[in-house]
Coordinates of C-alpha atoms in Angstrom, one line a residue:
X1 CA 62.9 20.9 -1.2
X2 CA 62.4 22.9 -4.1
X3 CA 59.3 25.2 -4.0
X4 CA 56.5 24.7 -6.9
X5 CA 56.0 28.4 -8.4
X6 CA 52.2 29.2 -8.8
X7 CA 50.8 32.5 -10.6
X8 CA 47.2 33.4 -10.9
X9 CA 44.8 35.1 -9.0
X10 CA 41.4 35.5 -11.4
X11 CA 38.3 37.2 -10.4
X12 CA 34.8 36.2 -11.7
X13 CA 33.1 40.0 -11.9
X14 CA 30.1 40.3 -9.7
X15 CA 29.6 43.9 -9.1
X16 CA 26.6 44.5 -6.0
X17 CA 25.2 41.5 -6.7
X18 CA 23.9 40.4 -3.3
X19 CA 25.1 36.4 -2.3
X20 CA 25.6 34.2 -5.5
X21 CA 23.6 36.4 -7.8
X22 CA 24.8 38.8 -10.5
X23 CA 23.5 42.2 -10.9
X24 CA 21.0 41.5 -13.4
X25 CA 19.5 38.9 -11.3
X26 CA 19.7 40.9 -8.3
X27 CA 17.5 44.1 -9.7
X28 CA 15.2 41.6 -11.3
X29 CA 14.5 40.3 -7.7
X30 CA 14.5 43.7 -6.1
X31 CA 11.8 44.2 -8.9
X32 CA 9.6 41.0 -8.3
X33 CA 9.2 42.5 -4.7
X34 CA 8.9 46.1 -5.1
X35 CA 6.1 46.2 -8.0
X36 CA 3.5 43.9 -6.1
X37 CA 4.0 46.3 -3.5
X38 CA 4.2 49.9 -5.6
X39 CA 0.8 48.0 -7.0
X40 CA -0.8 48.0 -3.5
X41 CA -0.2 51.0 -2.8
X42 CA -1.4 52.5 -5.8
X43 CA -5.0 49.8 -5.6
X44 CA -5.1 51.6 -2.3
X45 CA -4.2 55.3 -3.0
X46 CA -6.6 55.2 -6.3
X47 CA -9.6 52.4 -5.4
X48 CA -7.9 50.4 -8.4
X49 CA -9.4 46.5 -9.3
X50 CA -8.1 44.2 -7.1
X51 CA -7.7 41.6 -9.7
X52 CA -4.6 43.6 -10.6
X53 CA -2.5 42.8 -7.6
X54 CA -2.8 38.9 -7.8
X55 CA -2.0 39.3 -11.8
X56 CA 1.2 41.2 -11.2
X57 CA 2.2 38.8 -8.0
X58 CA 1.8 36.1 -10.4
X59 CA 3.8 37.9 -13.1
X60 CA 6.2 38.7 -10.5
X61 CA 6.3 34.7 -9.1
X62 CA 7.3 34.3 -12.8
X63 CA 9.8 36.7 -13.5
X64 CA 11.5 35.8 -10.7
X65 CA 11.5 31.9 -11.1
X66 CA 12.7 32.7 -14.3
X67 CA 15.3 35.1 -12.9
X68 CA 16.9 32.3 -10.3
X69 CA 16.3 28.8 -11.1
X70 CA 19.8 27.5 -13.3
X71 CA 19.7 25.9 -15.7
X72 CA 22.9 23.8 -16.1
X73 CA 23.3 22.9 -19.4
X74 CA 23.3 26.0 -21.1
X75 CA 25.0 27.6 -17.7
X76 CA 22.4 30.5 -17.4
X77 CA 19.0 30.9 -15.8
X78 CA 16.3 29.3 -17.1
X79 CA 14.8 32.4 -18.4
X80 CA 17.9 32.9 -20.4
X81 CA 18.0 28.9 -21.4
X82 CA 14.3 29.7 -22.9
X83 CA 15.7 32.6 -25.0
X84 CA 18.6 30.4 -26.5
X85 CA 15.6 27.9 -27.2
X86 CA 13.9 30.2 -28.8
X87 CA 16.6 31.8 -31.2
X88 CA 17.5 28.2 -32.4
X89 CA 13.9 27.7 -33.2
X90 CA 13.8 30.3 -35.0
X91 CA 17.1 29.8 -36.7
X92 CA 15.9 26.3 -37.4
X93 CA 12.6 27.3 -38.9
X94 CA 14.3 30.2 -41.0
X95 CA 16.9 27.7 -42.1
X96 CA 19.8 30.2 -41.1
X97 CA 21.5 26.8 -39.4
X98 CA 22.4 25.2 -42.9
X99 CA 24.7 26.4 -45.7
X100 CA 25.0 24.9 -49.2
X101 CA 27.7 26.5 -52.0
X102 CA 28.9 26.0 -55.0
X103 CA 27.0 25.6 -58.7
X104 CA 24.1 23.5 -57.1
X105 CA 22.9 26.4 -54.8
X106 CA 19.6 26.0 -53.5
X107 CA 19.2 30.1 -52.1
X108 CA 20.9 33.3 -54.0
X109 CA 24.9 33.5 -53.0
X110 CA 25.2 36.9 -51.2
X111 CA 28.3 35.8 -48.7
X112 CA 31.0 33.9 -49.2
X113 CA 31.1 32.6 -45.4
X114 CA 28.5 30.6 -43.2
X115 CA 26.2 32.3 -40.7
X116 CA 28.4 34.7 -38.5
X117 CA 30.8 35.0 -40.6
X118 CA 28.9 35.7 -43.6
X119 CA 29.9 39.8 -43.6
X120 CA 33.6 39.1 -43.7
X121 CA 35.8 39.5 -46.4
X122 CA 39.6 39.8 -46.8
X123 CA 42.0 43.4 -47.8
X124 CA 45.6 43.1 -48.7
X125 CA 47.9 45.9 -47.7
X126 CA 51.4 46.8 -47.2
X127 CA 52.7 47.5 -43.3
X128 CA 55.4 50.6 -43.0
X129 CA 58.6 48.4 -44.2
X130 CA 56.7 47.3 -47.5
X131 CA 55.8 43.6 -46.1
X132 CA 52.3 42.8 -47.2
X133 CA 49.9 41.5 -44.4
X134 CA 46.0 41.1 -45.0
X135 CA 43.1 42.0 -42.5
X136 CA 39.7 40.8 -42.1
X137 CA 36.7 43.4 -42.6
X138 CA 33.4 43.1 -41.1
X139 CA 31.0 45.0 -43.2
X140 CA 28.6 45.0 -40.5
X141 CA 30.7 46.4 -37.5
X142 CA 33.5 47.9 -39.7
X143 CA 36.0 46.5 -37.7
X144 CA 39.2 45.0 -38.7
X145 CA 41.1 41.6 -37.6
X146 CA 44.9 41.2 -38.1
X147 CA 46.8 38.5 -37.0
X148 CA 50.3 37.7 -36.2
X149 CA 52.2 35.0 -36.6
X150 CA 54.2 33.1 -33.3
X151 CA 56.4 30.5 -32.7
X152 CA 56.4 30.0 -28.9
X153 CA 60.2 29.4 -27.4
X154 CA 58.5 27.0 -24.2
X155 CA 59.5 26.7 -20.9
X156 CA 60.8 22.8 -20.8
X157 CA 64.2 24.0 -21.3
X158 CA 63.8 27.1 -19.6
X159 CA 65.1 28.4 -15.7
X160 CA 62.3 29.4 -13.4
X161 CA 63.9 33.0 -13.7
X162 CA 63.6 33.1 -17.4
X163 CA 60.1 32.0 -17.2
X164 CA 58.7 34.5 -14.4
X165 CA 60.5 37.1 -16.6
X166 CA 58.3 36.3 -19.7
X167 CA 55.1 36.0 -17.7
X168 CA 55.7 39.7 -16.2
X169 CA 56.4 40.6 -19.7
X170 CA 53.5 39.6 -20.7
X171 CA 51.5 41.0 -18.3
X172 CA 53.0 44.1 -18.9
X173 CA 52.0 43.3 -22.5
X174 CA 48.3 42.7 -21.4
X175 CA 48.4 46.1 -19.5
X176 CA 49.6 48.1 -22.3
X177 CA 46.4 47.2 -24.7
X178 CA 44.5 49.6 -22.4
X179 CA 46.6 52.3 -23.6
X180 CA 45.8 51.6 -27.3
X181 CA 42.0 53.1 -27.9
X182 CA 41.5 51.1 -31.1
X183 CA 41.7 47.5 -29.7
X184 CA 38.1 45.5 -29.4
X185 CA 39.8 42.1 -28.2
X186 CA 42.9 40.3 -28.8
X187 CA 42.8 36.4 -29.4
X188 CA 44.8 34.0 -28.9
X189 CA 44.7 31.2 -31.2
X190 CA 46.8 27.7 -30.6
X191 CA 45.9 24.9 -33.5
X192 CA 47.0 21.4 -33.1
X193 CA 46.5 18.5 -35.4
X194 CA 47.8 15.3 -36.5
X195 CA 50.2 15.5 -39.2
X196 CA 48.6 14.0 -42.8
X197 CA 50.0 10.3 -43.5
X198 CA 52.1 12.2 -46.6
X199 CA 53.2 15.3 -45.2
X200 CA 55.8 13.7 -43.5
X201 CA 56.6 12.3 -46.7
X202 CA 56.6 14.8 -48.7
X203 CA 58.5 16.9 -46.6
X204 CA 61.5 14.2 -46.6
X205 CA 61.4 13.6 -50.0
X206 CA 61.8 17.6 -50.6
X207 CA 65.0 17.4 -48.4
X208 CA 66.6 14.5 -49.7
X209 CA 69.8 15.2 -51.7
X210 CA 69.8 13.6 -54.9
X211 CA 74.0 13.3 -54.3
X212 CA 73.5 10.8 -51.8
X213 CA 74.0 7.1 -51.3
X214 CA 71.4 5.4 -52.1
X215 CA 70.8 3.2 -49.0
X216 CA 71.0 6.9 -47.1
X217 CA 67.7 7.9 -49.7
X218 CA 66.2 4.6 -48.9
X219 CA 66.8 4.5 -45.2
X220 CA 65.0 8.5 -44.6
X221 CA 62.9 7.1 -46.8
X222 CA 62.0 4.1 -44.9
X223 CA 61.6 6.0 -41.7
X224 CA 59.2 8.5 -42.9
X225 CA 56.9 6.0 -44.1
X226 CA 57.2 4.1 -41.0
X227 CA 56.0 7.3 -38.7
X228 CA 53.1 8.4 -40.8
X229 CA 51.1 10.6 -39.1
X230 CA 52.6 10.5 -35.9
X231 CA 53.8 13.9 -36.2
X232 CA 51.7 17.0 -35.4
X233 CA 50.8 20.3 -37.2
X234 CA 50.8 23.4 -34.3
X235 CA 50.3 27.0 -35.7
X236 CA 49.9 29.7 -32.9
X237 CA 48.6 33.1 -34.0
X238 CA 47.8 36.7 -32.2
X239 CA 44.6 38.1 -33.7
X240 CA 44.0 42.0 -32.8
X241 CA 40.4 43.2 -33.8
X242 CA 40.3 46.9 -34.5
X243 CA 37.5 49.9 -34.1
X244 CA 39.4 52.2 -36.3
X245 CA 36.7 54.6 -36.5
X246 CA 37.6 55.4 -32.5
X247 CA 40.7 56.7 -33.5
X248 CA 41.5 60.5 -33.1
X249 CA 41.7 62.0 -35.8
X250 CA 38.8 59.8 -37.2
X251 CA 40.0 57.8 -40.3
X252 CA 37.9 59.4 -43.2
X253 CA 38.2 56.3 -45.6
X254 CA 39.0 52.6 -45.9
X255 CA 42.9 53.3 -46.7
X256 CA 43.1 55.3 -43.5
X257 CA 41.5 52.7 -42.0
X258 CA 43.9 50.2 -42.4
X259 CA 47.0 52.4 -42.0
X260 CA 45.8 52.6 -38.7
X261 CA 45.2 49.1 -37.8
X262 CA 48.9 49.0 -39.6
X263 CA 50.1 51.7 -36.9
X264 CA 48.5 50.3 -33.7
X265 CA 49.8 46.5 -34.7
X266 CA 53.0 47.7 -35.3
X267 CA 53.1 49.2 -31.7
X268 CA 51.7 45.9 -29.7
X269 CA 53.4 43.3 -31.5
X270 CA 56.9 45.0 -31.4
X271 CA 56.9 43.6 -27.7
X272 CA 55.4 40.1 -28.4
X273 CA 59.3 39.0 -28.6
X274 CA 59.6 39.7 -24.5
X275 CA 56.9 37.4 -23.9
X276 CA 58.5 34.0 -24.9
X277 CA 57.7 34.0 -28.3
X278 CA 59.2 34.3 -31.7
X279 CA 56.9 36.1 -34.4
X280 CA 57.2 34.8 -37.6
X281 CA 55.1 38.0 -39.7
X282 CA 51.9 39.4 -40.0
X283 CA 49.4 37.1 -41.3
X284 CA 48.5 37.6 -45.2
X285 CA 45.2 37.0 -47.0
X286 CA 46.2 33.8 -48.4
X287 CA 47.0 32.5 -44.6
X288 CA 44.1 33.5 -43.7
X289 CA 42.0 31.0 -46.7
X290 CA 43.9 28.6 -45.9
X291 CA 43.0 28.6 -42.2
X292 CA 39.7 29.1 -42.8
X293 CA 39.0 25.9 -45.5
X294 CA 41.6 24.0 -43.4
X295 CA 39.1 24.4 -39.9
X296 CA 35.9 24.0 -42.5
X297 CA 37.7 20.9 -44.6
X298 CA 40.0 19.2 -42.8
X299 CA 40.8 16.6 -45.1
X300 CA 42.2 19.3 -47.4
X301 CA 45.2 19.7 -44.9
X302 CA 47.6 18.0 -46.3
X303 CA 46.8 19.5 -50.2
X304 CA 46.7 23.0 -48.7
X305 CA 50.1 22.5 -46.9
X306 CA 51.6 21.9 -50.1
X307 CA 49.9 25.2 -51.7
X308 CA 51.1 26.9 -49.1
X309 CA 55.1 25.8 -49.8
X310 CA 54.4 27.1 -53.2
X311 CA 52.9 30.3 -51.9
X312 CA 49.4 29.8 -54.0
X313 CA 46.7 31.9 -53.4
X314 CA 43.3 30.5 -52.9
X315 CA 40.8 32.6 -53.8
X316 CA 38.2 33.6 -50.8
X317 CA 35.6 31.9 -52.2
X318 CA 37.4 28.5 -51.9
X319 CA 37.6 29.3 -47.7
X320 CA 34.1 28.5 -46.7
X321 CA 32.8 24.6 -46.6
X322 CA 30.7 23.3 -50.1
X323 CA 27.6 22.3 -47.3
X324 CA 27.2 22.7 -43.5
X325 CA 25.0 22.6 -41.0
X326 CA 24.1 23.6 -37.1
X327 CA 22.8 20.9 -35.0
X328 CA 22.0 21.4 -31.3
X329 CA 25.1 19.4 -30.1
X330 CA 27.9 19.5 -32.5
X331 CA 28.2 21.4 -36.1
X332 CA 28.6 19.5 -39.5
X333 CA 30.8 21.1 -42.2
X334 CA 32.1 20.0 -45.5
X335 CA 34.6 17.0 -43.7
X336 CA 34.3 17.7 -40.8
X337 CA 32.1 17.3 -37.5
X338 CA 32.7 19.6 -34.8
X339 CA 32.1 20.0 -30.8
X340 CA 32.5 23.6 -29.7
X341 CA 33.0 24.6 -26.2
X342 CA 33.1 27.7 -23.9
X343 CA 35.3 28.3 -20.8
X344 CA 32.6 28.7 -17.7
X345 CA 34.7 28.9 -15.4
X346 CA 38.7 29.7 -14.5
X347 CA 41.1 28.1 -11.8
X348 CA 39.8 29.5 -8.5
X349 CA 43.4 28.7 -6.8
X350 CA 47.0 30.1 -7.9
X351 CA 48.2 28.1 -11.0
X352 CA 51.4 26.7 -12.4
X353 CA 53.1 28.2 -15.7
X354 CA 52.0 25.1 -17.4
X355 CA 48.8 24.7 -16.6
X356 CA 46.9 24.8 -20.1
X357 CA 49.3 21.7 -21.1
X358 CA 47.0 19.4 -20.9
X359 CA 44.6 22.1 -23.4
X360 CA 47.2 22.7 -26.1
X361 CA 49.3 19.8 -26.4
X362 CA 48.7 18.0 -29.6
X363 CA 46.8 15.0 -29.8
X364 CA 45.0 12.2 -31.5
X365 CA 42.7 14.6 -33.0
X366 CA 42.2 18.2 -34.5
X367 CA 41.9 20.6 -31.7
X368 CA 41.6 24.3 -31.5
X369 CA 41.7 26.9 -28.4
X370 CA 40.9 30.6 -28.7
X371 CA 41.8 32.4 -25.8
X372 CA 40.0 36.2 -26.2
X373 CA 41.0 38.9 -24.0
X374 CA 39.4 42.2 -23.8
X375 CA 40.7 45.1 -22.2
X376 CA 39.4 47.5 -20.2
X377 CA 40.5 51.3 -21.4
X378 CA 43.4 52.4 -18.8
X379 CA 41.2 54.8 -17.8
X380 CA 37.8 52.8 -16.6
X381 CA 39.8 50.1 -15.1
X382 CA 40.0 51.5 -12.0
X383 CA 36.6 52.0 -11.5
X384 CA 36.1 48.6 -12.6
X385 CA 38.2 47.4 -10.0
X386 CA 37.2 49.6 -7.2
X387 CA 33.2 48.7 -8.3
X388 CA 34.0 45.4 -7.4
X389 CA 35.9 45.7 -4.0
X390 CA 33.0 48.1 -3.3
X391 CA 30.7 45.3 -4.1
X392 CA 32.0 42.5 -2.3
X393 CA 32.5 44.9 1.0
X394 CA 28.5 45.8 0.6
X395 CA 27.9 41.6 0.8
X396 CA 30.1 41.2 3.6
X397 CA 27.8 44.0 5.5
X398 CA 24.6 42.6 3.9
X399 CA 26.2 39.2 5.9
X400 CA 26.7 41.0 9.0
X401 CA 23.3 42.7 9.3
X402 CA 21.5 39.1 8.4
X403 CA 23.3 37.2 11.1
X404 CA 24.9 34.8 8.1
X405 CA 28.5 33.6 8.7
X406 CA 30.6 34.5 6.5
X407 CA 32.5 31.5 4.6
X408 CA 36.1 30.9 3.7
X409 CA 35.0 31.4 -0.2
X410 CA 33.6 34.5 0.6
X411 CA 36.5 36.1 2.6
X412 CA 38.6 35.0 -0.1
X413 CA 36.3 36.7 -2.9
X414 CA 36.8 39.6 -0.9
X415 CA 40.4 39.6 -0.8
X416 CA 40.9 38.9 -4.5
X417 CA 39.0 41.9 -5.5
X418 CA 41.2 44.0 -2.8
X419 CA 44.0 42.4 -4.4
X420 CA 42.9 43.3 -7.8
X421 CA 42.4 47.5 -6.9
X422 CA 46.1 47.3 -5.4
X423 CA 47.5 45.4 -8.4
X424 CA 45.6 48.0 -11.0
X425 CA 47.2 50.8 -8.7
X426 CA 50.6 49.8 -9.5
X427 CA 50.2 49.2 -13.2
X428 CA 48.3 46.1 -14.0
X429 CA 45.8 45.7 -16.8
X430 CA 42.2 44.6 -16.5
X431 CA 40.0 43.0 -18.7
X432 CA 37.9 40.1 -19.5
X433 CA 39.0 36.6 -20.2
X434 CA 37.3 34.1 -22.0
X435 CA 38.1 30.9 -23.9
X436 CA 36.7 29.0 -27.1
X437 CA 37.2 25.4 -27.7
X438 CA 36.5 23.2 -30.8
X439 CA 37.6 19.7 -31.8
X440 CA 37.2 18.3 -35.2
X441 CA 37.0 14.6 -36.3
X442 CA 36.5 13.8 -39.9
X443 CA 34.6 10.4 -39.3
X444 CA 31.3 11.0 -36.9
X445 CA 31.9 7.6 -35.1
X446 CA 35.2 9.1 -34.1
X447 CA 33.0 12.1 -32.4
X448 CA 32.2 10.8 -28.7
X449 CA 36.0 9.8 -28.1
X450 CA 36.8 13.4 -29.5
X451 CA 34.7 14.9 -26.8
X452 CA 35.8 12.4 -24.0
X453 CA 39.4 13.6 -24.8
X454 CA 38.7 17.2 -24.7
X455 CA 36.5 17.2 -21.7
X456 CA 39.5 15.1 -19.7
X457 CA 42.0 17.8 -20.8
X458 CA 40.2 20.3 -19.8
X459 CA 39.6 18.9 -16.0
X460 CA 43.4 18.3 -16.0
X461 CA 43.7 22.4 -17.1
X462 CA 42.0 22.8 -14.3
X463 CA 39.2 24.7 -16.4
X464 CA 35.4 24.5 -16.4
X465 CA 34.0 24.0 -19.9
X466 CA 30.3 24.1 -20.7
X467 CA 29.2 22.9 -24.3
X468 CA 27.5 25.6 -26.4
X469 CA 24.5 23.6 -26.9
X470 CA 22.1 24.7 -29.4
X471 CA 25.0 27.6 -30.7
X472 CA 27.6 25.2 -31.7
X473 CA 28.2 27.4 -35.3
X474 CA 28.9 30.6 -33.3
X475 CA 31.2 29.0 -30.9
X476 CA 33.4 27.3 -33.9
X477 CA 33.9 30.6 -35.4
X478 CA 34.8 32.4 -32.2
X479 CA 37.4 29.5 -31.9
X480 CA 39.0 30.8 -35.4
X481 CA 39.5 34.0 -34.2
X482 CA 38.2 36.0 -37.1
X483 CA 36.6 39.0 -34.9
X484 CA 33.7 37.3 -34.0
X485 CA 33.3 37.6 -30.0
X486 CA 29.4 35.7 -28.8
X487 CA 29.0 38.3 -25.9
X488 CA 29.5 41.4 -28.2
X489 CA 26.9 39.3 -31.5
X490 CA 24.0 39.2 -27.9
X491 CA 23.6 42.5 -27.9
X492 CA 23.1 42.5 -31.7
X493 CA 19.9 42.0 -33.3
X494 CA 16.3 44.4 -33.9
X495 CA 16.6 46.2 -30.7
X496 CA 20.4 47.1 -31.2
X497 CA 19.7 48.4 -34.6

């Protein structure tokens, strides 16, 4: 009987958060108990107003409810569900959720891009051979996205031996990027979509030799036309976002900016080959348009595929949809209507090397995933790690002292964390996962079978999706892989300024 080969072995962090709560929630609990009683002591040390004490209990009652009850449609606590209410309020009443362009613009043109996107713009360069590549520039931040092209080889038609060896490379891979100072996140972008009815076409008639006999022209012909969009588009991509200005010597201008992106790409995707993939370049600016109006315009897919065998440039103006709009449960733009999701949860059991399948392979309709990984610096990850083992020992003596049993999720909590502080000790990398994913219809109607597909893939991945209700704009362009990451735009805003 031949034995199924499982990998795996992800970690939620948790950190001293005492049962099922995180830190934050636990010191906002330790806090709802210890003011009411600092405020007693003080209404008895300095003969304060004893209205006081049942005004912070109450405040405390709140903070607290706030604090624990879930809320399971946005997946946070209902304090933080409020908040998310509040900023799409606000976005609504500001207008900030709808985008118009072109020569009938309502509001004065300052961006080229819709909402988070808005400060990004495009450089052409030249890498060390002379090969030109383009990256992505936030304005705001100052960082810098590159991405890389892939072809991945598969493991149908590959031994088990073959395959273990490319997921240790890659791990080794992962491990690396906490060696490299400069790197934010790396995404990793797979695109699927059914082929346009001419593409196939087109393509056919390009290949057809004008020599031959014509029943052979008729016959290719023939065929093509017969299998008219049952063929797929799938374009895989590596997107690195930089913080060159962490770099030592500090870059003093934008051309030593980029020379460094161009020396710290050059350096992680030299060993993207050992992980089971072929790379095909370093994405230019004019890839990166026609990604960019392809995801916002879909039904431009088939024109843009044909700009792109003639190698036109579009200009960057051209990348961003003519209209769009953010609605609380899917996003509109120019063609297109759009269902974003984020991952909530990973596999809590060992996994198969073909478990995202289901995820990536194409489909009836236009589908996107954006896998983001952000490493820990080599040198913080094993405090990370040893934080948490720490952690989930302190719950299993919090368990002890209370009496509570402990439960096989628990003891298996615990040994995953040990597990993790041994692994980091002999090399392994550590970081944070997380996963974006958008589908795309160009009819509305089509919309509720488009999530009902998704959804059932995902269950078969053996993932936990929650649906970024209320943020759906944010979530599509973290799916594109520009250098937008949500958790890093939340700390953004007044206070971060």
């Amino acid at each position: 009987m031949t034995q199924i080969r499982t990998y795996g072995g992800w970690r939620p962090r948790r950190g001293f958060g005492v049962g099922r709560l995180s830190e934050t929630q636990t010191a906002v609990v330790a806090a709802c108990v210890l003011v009411p009683l600092g405020c007693w002591v003080a209404i008895a040390t300095f003969r304060l107003p004893l209205l006081v004490l049942p005004i912070t209990v109450a405040a405390a009652l709140v903070g607290a409810a706030l604090t624990l009850i879930p809320h399971r449609g946005h997946g946070t606590s209902l304090g933080g569900a409020l908040v998310i209410t509040a900023r799409t309020y606000t976005a609504r009443r500001k207008g900030w959720n709808t985008w118009e362009s072109g020569v009938l613009t309502k509001h004065p043109r300052r961006h080229e891009l819709p909402g988070v996107l808005a400060p990004i713009m495009p450089l052409s360069t030249r890498d060390g051979l002379g090969q030109p590549f383009g990256v992505l520039w936030d304005r705001r931040t100052g960082r810098l996205t590159a991405s890389v092209r892939v072809a991945p080889i598969g493991t149908v038609l590959a031994d088990q031996e073959r395959t273990d060896l490319w997921i240790g490379n890659f791990a080794s891979w992962k491990a690396s990027l906490g060696f490299e100072p400069t790197i934010d996140w790396v995404a990793i972008v797979v695109e699927s979509a059914p082929s346009s009815g001419t593409e196939l076409a087109d393509y056919v008639a390009d290949k057809l030799d004008p020599s031959a006999p014509a029943i052979a022209r008729a016959t290719m012909a023939e065929i093509a036309d017969a299998h008219r969009g049952a063929t797929a588009d799938i374009s895989v991509r590596v997107n690195f976002t930089f913080s060159p200005m962490r770099a030592r010597p500090q870059p003093r201008d934008d051309a030593e900016r980029v020379a460094e992106v161009s020396r710290a790409l050059s350096g992680v995707e030299g060993d993207l080959p050992l992980c089971g993939v072929a790379t095909l370049g370093r994405a230019t600016a004019g890839h990166w348009t026609r990604w960019l109006r392809s995801a916002y315009d879909p039904d431009s897919r088939g024109e843009l595929a044909r700009l792109a065998e003639t190698d036109h440039l579009l200009a960057w103006a051209d990348a961003g949809p003519m209209e769009s709009e953010s609605l609380h449960d899917h996003y509109w733009h120019g063609s297109g209507w759009s269902v974003s999701w984020a991952m909530a949860d990973l596999p809590n059991q060992q996994v198969t090397s073909t478990v995202l399948a289901p995820l990536v392979t194409p489909g009836r309709y236009h589908r996107r995933v954006a896998i983001t990984y952000q490493p820990y610096p080599a040198d913080a990850a094993a405090e990370v790690v040893t934080k948490e083992a720490s952690g989930a020992g302190f719950r299993r003596q919090l368990r002890r002292r209370r009496g509570v049993d402990e439960t096989a999720r628990d003891r298996a909590d615990e040994q995953r964390a040990i597990q993790a502080t041994e692994e980091e000790a002999h090399g392994a990398g550590v970081g944070l996962w997380a996963m974006y994913v958008t589908t795309t219809v160009t009819d509305p109607r089509e919309l509720p079978d488009a999530i009902a597909d998704l959804e059932s893939r995902a269950r078969n991945a053996k993932l936990r999706l929650r649906r970024a209700w209320g943020w759906q704009h944010v979530a599509f362009a973290a799916s594109l892989g520009c250098g937008v990451y949500p958790t890093e735009l939340a700390r953004r805003g007044r206070w971060a300024r």
